[in-house]
Short mmCIF file of C-alpha atoms in Angstrom, two decimals:
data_model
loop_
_atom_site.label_atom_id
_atom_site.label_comp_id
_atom_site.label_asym_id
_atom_site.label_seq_id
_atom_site.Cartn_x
_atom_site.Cartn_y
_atom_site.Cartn_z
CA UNK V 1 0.00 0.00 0.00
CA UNK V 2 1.34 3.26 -1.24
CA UNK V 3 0.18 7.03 0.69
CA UNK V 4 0.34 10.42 -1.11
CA UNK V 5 -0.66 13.26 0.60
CA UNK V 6 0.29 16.69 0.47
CA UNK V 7 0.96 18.53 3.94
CA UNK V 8 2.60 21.78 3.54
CA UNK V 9 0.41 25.15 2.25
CA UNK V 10 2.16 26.78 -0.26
CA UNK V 11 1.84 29.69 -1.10
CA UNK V 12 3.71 31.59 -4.65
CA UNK V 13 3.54 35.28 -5.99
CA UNK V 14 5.51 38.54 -5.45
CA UNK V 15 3.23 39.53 -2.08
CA UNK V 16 3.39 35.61 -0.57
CA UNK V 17 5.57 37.17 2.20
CA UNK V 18 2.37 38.94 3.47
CA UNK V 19 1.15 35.34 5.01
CA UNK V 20 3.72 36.14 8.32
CA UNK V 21 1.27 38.83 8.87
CA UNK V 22 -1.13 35.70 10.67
CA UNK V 23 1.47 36.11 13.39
CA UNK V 24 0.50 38.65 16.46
CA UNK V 25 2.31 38.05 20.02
CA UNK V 26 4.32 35.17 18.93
CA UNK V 27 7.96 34.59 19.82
CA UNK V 28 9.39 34.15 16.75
CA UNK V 29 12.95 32.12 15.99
CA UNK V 30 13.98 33.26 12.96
CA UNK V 31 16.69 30.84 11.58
CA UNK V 32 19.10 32.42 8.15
CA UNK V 33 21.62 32.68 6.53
CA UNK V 34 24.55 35.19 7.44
CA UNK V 35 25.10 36.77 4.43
CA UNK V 36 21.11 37.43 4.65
CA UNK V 37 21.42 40.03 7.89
CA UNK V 38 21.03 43.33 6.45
CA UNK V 39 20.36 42.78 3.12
CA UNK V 40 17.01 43.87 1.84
CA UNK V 41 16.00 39.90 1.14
CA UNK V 42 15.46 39.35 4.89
CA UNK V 43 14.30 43.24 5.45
CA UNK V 44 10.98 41.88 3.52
CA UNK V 45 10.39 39.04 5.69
CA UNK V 46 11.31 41.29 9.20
CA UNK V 47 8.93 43.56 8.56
CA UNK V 48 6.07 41.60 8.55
CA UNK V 49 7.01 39.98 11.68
CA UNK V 50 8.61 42.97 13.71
CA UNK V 51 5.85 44.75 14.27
CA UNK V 52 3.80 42.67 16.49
CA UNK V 53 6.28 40.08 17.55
CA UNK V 54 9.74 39.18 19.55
CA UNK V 55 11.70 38.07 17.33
CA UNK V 56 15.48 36.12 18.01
CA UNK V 57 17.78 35.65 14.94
CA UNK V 58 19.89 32.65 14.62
CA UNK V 59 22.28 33.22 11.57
CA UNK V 60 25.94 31.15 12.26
CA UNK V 61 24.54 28.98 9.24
CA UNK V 62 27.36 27.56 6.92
CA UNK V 63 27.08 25.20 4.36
CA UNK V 64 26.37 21.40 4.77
CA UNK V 65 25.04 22.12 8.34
CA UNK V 66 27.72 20.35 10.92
CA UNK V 67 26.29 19.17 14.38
CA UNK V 68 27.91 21.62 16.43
CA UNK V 69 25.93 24.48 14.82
CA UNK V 70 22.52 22.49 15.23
CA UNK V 71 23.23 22.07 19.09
CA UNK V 72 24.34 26.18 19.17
CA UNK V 73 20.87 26.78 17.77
CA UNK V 74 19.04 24.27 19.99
CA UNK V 75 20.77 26.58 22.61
CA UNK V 76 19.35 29.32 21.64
CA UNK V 77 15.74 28.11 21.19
CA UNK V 78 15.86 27.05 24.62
CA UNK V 79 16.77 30.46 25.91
CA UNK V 80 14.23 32.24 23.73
CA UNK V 81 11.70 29.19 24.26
CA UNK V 82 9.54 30.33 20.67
CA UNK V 83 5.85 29.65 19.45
CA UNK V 84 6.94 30.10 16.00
CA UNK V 85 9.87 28.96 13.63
CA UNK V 86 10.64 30.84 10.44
CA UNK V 87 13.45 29.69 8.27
CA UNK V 88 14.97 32.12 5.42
CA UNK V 89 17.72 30.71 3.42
CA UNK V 90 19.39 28.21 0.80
CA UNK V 91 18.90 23.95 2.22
CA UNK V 92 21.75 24.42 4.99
CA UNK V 93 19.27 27.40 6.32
CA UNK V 94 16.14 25.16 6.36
CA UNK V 95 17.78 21.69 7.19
CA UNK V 96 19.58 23.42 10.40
CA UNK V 97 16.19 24.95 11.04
CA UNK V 98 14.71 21.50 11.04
CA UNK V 99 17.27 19.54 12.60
CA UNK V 100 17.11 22.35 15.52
CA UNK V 101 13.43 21.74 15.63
CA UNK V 102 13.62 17.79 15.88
CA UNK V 103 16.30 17.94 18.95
CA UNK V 104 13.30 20.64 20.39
CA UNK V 105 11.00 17.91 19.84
CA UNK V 106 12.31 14.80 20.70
CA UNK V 107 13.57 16.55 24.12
CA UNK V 108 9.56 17.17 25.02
CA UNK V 109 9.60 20.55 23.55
CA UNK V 110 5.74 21.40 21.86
CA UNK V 111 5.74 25.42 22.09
CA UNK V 112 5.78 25.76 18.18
CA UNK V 113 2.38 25.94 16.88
CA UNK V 114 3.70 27.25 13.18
CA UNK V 115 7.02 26.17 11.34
CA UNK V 116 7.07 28.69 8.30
CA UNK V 117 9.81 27.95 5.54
CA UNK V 118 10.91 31.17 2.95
CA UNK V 119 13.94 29.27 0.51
CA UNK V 120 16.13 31.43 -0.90
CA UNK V 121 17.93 28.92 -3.90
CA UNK V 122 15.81 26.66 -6.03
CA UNK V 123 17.38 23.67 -5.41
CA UNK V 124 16.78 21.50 -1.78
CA UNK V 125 12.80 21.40 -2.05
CA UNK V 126 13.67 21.46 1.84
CA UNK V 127 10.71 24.10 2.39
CA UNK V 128 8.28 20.95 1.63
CA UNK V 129 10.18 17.59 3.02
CA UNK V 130 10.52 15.66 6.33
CA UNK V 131 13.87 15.54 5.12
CA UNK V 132 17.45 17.25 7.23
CA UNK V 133 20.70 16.96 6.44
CA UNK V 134 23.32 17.11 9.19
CA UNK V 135 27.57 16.37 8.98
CA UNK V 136 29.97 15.00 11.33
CA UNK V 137 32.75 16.38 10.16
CA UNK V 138 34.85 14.55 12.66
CA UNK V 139 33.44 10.87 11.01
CA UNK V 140 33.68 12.82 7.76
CA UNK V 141 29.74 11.34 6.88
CA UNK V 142 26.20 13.30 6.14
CA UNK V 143 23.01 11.78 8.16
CA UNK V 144 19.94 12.40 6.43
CA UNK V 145 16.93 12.69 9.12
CA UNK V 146 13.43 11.90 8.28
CA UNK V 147 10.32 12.86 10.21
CA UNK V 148 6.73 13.74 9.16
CA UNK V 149 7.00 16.77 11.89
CA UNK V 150 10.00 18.34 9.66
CA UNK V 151 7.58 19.52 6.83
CA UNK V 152 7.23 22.76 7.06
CA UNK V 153 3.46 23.87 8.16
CA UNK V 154 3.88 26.91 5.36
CA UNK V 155 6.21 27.47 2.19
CA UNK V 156 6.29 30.73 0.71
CA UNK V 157 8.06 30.98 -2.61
CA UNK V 158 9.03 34.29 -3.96
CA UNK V 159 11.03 34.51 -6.93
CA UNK V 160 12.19 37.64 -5.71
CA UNK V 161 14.45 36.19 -3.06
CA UNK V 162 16.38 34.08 -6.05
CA UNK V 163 17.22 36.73 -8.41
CA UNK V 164 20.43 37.77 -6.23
CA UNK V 165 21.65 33.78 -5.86
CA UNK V 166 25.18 33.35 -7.93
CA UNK V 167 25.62 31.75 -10.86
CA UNK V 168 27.59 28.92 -8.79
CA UNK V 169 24.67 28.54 -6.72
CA UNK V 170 21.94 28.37 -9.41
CA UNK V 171 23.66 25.98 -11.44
CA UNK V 172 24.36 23.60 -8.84
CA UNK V 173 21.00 23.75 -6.95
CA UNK V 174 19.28 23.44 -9.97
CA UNK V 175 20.81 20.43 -10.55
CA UNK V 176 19.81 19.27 -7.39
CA UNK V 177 16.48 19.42 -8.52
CA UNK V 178 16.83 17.60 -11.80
CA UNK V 179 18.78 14.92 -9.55
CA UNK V 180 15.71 14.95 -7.38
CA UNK V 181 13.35 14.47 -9.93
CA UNK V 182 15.11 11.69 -11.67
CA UNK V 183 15.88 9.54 -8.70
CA UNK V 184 11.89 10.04 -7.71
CA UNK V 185 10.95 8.70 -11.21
CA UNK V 186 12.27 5.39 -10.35
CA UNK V 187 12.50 5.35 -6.97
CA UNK V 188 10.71 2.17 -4.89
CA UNK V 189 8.09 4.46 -3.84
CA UNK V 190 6.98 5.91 -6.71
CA UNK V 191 3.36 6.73 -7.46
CA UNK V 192 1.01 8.27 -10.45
CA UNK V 193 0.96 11.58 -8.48
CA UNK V 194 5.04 11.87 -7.39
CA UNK V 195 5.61 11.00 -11.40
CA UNK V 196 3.25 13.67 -12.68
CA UNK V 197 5.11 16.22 -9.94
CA UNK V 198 8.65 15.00 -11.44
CA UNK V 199 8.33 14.94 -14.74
CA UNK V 200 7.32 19.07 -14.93
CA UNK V 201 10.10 19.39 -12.65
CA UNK V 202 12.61 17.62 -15.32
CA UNK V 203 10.81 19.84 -18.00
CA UNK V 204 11.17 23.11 -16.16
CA UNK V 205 14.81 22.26 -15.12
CA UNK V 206 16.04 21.66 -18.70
CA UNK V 207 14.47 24.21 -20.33
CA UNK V 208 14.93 26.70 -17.83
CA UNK V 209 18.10 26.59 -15.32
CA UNK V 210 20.32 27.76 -18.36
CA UNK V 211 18.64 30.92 -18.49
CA UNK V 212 18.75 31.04 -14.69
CA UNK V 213 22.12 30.46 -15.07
CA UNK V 214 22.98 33.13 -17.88
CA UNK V 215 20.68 35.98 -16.75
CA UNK V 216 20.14 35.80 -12.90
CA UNK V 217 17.54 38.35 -13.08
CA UNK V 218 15.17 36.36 -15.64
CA UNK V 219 12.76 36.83 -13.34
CA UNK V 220 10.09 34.46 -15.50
CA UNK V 221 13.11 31.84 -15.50
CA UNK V 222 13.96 32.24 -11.40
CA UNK V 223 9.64 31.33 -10.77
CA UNK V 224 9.61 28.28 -13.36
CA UNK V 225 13.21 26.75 -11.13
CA UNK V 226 11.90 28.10 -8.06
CA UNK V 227 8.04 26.24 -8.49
CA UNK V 228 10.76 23.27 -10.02
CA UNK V 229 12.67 22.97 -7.33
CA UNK V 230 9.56 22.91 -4.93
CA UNK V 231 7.47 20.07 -6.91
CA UNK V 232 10.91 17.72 -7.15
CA UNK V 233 11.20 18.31 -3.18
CA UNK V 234 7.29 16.85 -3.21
CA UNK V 235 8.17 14.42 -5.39
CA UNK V 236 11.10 12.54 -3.51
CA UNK V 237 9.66 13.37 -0.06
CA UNK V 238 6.75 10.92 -0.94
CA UNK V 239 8.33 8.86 -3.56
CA UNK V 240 11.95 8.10 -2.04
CA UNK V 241 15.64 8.72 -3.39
CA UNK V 242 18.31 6.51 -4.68
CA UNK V 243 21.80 6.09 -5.03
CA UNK V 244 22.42 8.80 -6.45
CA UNK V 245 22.08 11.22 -3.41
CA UNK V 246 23.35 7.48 -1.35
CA UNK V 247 26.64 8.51 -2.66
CA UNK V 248 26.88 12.19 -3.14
CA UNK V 249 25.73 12.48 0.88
CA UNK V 250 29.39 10.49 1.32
CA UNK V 251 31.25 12.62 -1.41
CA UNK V 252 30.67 15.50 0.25
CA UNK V 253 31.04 14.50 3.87
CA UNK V 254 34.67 12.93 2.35
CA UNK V 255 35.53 16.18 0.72
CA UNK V 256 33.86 19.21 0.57
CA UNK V 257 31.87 18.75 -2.35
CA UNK V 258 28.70 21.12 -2.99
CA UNK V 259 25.73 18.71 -2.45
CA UNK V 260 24.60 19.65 -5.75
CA UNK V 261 27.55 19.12 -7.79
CA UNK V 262 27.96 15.99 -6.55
CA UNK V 263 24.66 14.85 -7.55
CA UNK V 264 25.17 16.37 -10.60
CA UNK V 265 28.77 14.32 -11.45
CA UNK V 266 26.59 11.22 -10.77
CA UNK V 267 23.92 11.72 -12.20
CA UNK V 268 24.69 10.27 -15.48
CA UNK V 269 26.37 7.48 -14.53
CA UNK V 270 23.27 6.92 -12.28
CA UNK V 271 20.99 6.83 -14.97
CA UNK V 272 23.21 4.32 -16.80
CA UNK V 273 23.12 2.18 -13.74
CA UNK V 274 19.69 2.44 -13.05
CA UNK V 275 18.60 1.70 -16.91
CA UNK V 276 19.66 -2.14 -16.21
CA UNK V 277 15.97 -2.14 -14.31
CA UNK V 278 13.55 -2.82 -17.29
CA UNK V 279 11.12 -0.37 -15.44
CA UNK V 280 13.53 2.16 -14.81
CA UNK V 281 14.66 2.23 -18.33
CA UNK V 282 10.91 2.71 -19.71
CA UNK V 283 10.37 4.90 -17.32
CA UNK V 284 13.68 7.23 -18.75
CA UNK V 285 12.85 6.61 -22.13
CA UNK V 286 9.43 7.70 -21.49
CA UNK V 287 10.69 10.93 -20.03
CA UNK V 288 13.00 11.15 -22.62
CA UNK V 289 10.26 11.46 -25.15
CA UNK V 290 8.67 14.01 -23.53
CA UNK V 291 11.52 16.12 -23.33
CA UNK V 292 11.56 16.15 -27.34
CA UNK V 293 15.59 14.29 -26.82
CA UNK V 294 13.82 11.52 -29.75
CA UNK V 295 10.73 9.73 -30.70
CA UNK V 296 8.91 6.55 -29.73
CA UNK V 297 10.06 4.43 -32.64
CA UNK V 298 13.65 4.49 -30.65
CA UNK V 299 15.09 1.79 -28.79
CA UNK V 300 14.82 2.21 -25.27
CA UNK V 301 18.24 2.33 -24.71
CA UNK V 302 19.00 4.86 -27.65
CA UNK V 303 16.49 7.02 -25.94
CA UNK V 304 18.63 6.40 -22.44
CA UNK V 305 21.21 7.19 -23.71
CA UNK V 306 19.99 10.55 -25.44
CA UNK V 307 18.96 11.15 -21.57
CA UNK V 308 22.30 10.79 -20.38
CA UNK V 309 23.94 13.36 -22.92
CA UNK V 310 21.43 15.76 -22.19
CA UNK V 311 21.93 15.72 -18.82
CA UNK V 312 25.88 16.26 -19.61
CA UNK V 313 25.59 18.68 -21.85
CA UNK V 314 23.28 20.82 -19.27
CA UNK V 315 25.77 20.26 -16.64
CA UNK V 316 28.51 21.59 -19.20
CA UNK V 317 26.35 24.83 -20.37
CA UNK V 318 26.21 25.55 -16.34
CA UNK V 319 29.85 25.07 -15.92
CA UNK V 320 29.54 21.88 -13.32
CA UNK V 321 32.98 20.06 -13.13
CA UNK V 322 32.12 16.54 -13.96
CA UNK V 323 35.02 14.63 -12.06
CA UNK V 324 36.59 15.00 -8.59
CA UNK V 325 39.83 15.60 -10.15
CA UNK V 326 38.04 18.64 -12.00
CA UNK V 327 37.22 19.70 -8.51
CA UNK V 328 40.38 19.41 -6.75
CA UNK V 329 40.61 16.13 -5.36
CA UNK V 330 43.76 14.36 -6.47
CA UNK V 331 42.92 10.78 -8.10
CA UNK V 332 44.81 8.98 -6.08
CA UNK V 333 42.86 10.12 -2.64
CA UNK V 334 39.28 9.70 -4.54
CA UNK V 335 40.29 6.26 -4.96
CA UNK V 336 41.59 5.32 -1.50
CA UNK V 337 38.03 6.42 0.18
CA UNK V 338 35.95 4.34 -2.82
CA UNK V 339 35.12 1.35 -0.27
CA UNK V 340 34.29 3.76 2.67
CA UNK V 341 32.23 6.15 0.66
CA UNK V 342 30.63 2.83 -0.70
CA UNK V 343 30.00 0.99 2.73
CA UNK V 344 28.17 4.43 4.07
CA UNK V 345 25.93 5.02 1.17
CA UNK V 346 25.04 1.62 1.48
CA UNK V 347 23.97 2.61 4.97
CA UNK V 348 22.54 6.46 4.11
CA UNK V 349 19.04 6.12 4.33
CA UNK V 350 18.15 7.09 0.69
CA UNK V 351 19.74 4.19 -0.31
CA UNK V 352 16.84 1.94 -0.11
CA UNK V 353 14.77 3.79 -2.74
CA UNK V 354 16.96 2.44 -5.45
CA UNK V 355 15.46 0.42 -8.04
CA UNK V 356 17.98 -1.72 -7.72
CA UNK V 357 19.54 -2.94 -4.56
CA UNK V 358 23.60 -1.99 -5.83
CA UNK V 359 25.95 -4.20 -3.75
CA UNK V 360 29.33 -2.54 -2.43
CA UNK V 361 31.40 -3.21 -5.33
CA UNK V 362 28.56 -1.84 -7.44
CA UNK V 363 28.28 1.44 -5.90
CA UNK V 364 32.06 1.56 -6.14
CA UNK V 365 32.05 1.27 -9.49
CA UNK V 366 29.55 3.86 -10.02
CA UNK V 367 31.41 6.20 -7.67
CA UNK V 368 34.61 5.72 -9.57
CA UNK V 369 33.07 6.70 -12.81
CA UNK V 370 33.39 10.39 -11.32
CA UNK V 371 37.02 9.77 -9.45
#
């Protein structure tokens, strides 16, 4: 028996921000970035929520949130003990914001009535998951967490809020989102609905995140990634991940890699993994032909393969290094932490999504393919 539902409100359009004016006498924890405080991105969101309410900032946010920076924030919510959460940021932003909440919750802690997420990059689809993403950066691994109380009560996507996200950041959180999409096509838990959400997620990601990419103030092209980026997040949340993400959790707890760029290095060789399951490789053909990459009358695997090298060639257009070596990480390194990276992804909890179960020495190979 398979369950879709669809939990968060979302709400879209240039005056969405207006929804935090619901909130009267609340304390408010307001959980951003840190390049965010002072810049006129988070000035819209303060003043709808300054006026009527305390509000605390937590901002010592970096990327690929460690667990020393959760437990600061779970600090500070305990000192300010709020009724509301409100997260403004890129995925490290939300998923601290939600790991912080589930250490509130699993301590006893029930004081917040309203969890409100405002994302910042198309990429994550955090503002709609159960999904957080924490490091240990002493183990050197990424623990995804999964809990139906992480979805966000609200989303609020405004465009707006994108335009000013670097062309580093837009390509590489937009392929996050085609990476999404693609693993939820195939993925275990799959369903009618999650495909429908995925597929106009793979549409709007190739015909759009170029222009994102080449004119950050296409302000047409930042709504189509932006409403992308939030159906893939749907998609995944209900339908599962893969290996793909099994692996890039392990590349970038190993070394430093961008979570999107290392999805988007695998991706291809993914695919071509994936497309030895006769389901998953109808199910990329399919997409494949309604992408306009060939026609019915193709083989399967022709169409596949016409997949793959469109996927490439997007990552190319955006400027994506496609290797760890292109990146920075000597060869010979990559390749002494293949079996580790291999015997944690086997363990990461996306891993079971997979349409097929890849063994260790399978998931090295496909790891390899990017070394």
């Amino acid at each position: 028996m398979k369950k879709w539902e669809m939990v968060p409100q979302i709400f879209t359009g240039e005056d969405c921000l207006s929804r935090l004016e619901q909130f009267e006498n609340e304390r408010v924890c307001l959980v951003c970035d840190p390049f965010l405080i002072g810049s006129e991105n988070l000035q819209k969101v303060l003043v709808h929520l300054e006026k009527k309410n305390e509000v605390t900032t937590y901002s010592e946010i970096v990327p690929d949130p460690p667990i020393e920076i959760v437990a600061e924030g779970v600090a500070r919510m305990r000192d300010h003990q709020p009724t509301v959460l409100v997260t403004v940021g890129g995925g490290s932003a939300i998923d601290t914001a939600k790991a912080m909440l589930f250490t509130m919750l699993v301590s006893g802690y029930d004081k917040v009535k309203r969890f409100v997420a405002i994302p910042t990059t198309s990429g994550t689809g955090s503002e709609v998951t159960s999904a957080s993403v924490v490091t240990d950066n002493k183990e050197k691994i990424k623990y995804p967490v999964f809990d139906r109380r992480l979805i966000p009560d609200e989303a609020l996507l405004d465009a707006q809020l994108v335009v000013s996200s670097p062309p580093t950041v837009t390509a590489y959180s937009g392929l996050d989102v085609l990476t999404h999409a693609l693993e939820a096509l195939v993925a275990k838990n799959r369903t009618t609905y999650t495909d429908a959400l995925s597929e106009k997620a793979v549409r709007y990601v190739l015909t759009y995140l170029e222009a994102c990419y080449n004119n950050g103030n296409n302000l047409n092209a930042r709504k189509k990634m932006h409403e992308a980026s939030c159906l893939a997040g749907l998609a995944f949340d209900a339908a599962g991940l893969g290996i793909n993400h099994a692996i890039a959790h392990q590349v970038g707890g190993q070394f430093k890699v961008p979570h999107g760029l290392a999805n988007a290095m695998l991706l291809p060789h993914v695919v071509n993994f994936n497309a030895k399951d006769p389901e998953a490789r109808r199910t990329y053909a399919k997409i494949a032909v309604q992408m306009g990459l060939g026609n019915s009358s193709l083989s399967e695997q022709l169409l596949v393969t016409k997949l793959i090298k469109a996927i490439t060639k997007l990552c190319k257009k955006v400027d994506c290094p496609m290797s760890l070596q292109e990146f920075g990480v000597e060869r010979k390194v990559a390749m002494e932490r293949a079996q580790i990276i291999a015997q944690n992804a086997l363990k990461d909890s996306t891993y079971p999504f997979n349409p097929i179960a890849a063994n260790e020495s399978e998931l090295i190979s496909v790891y390899t393919k990017i070394v």
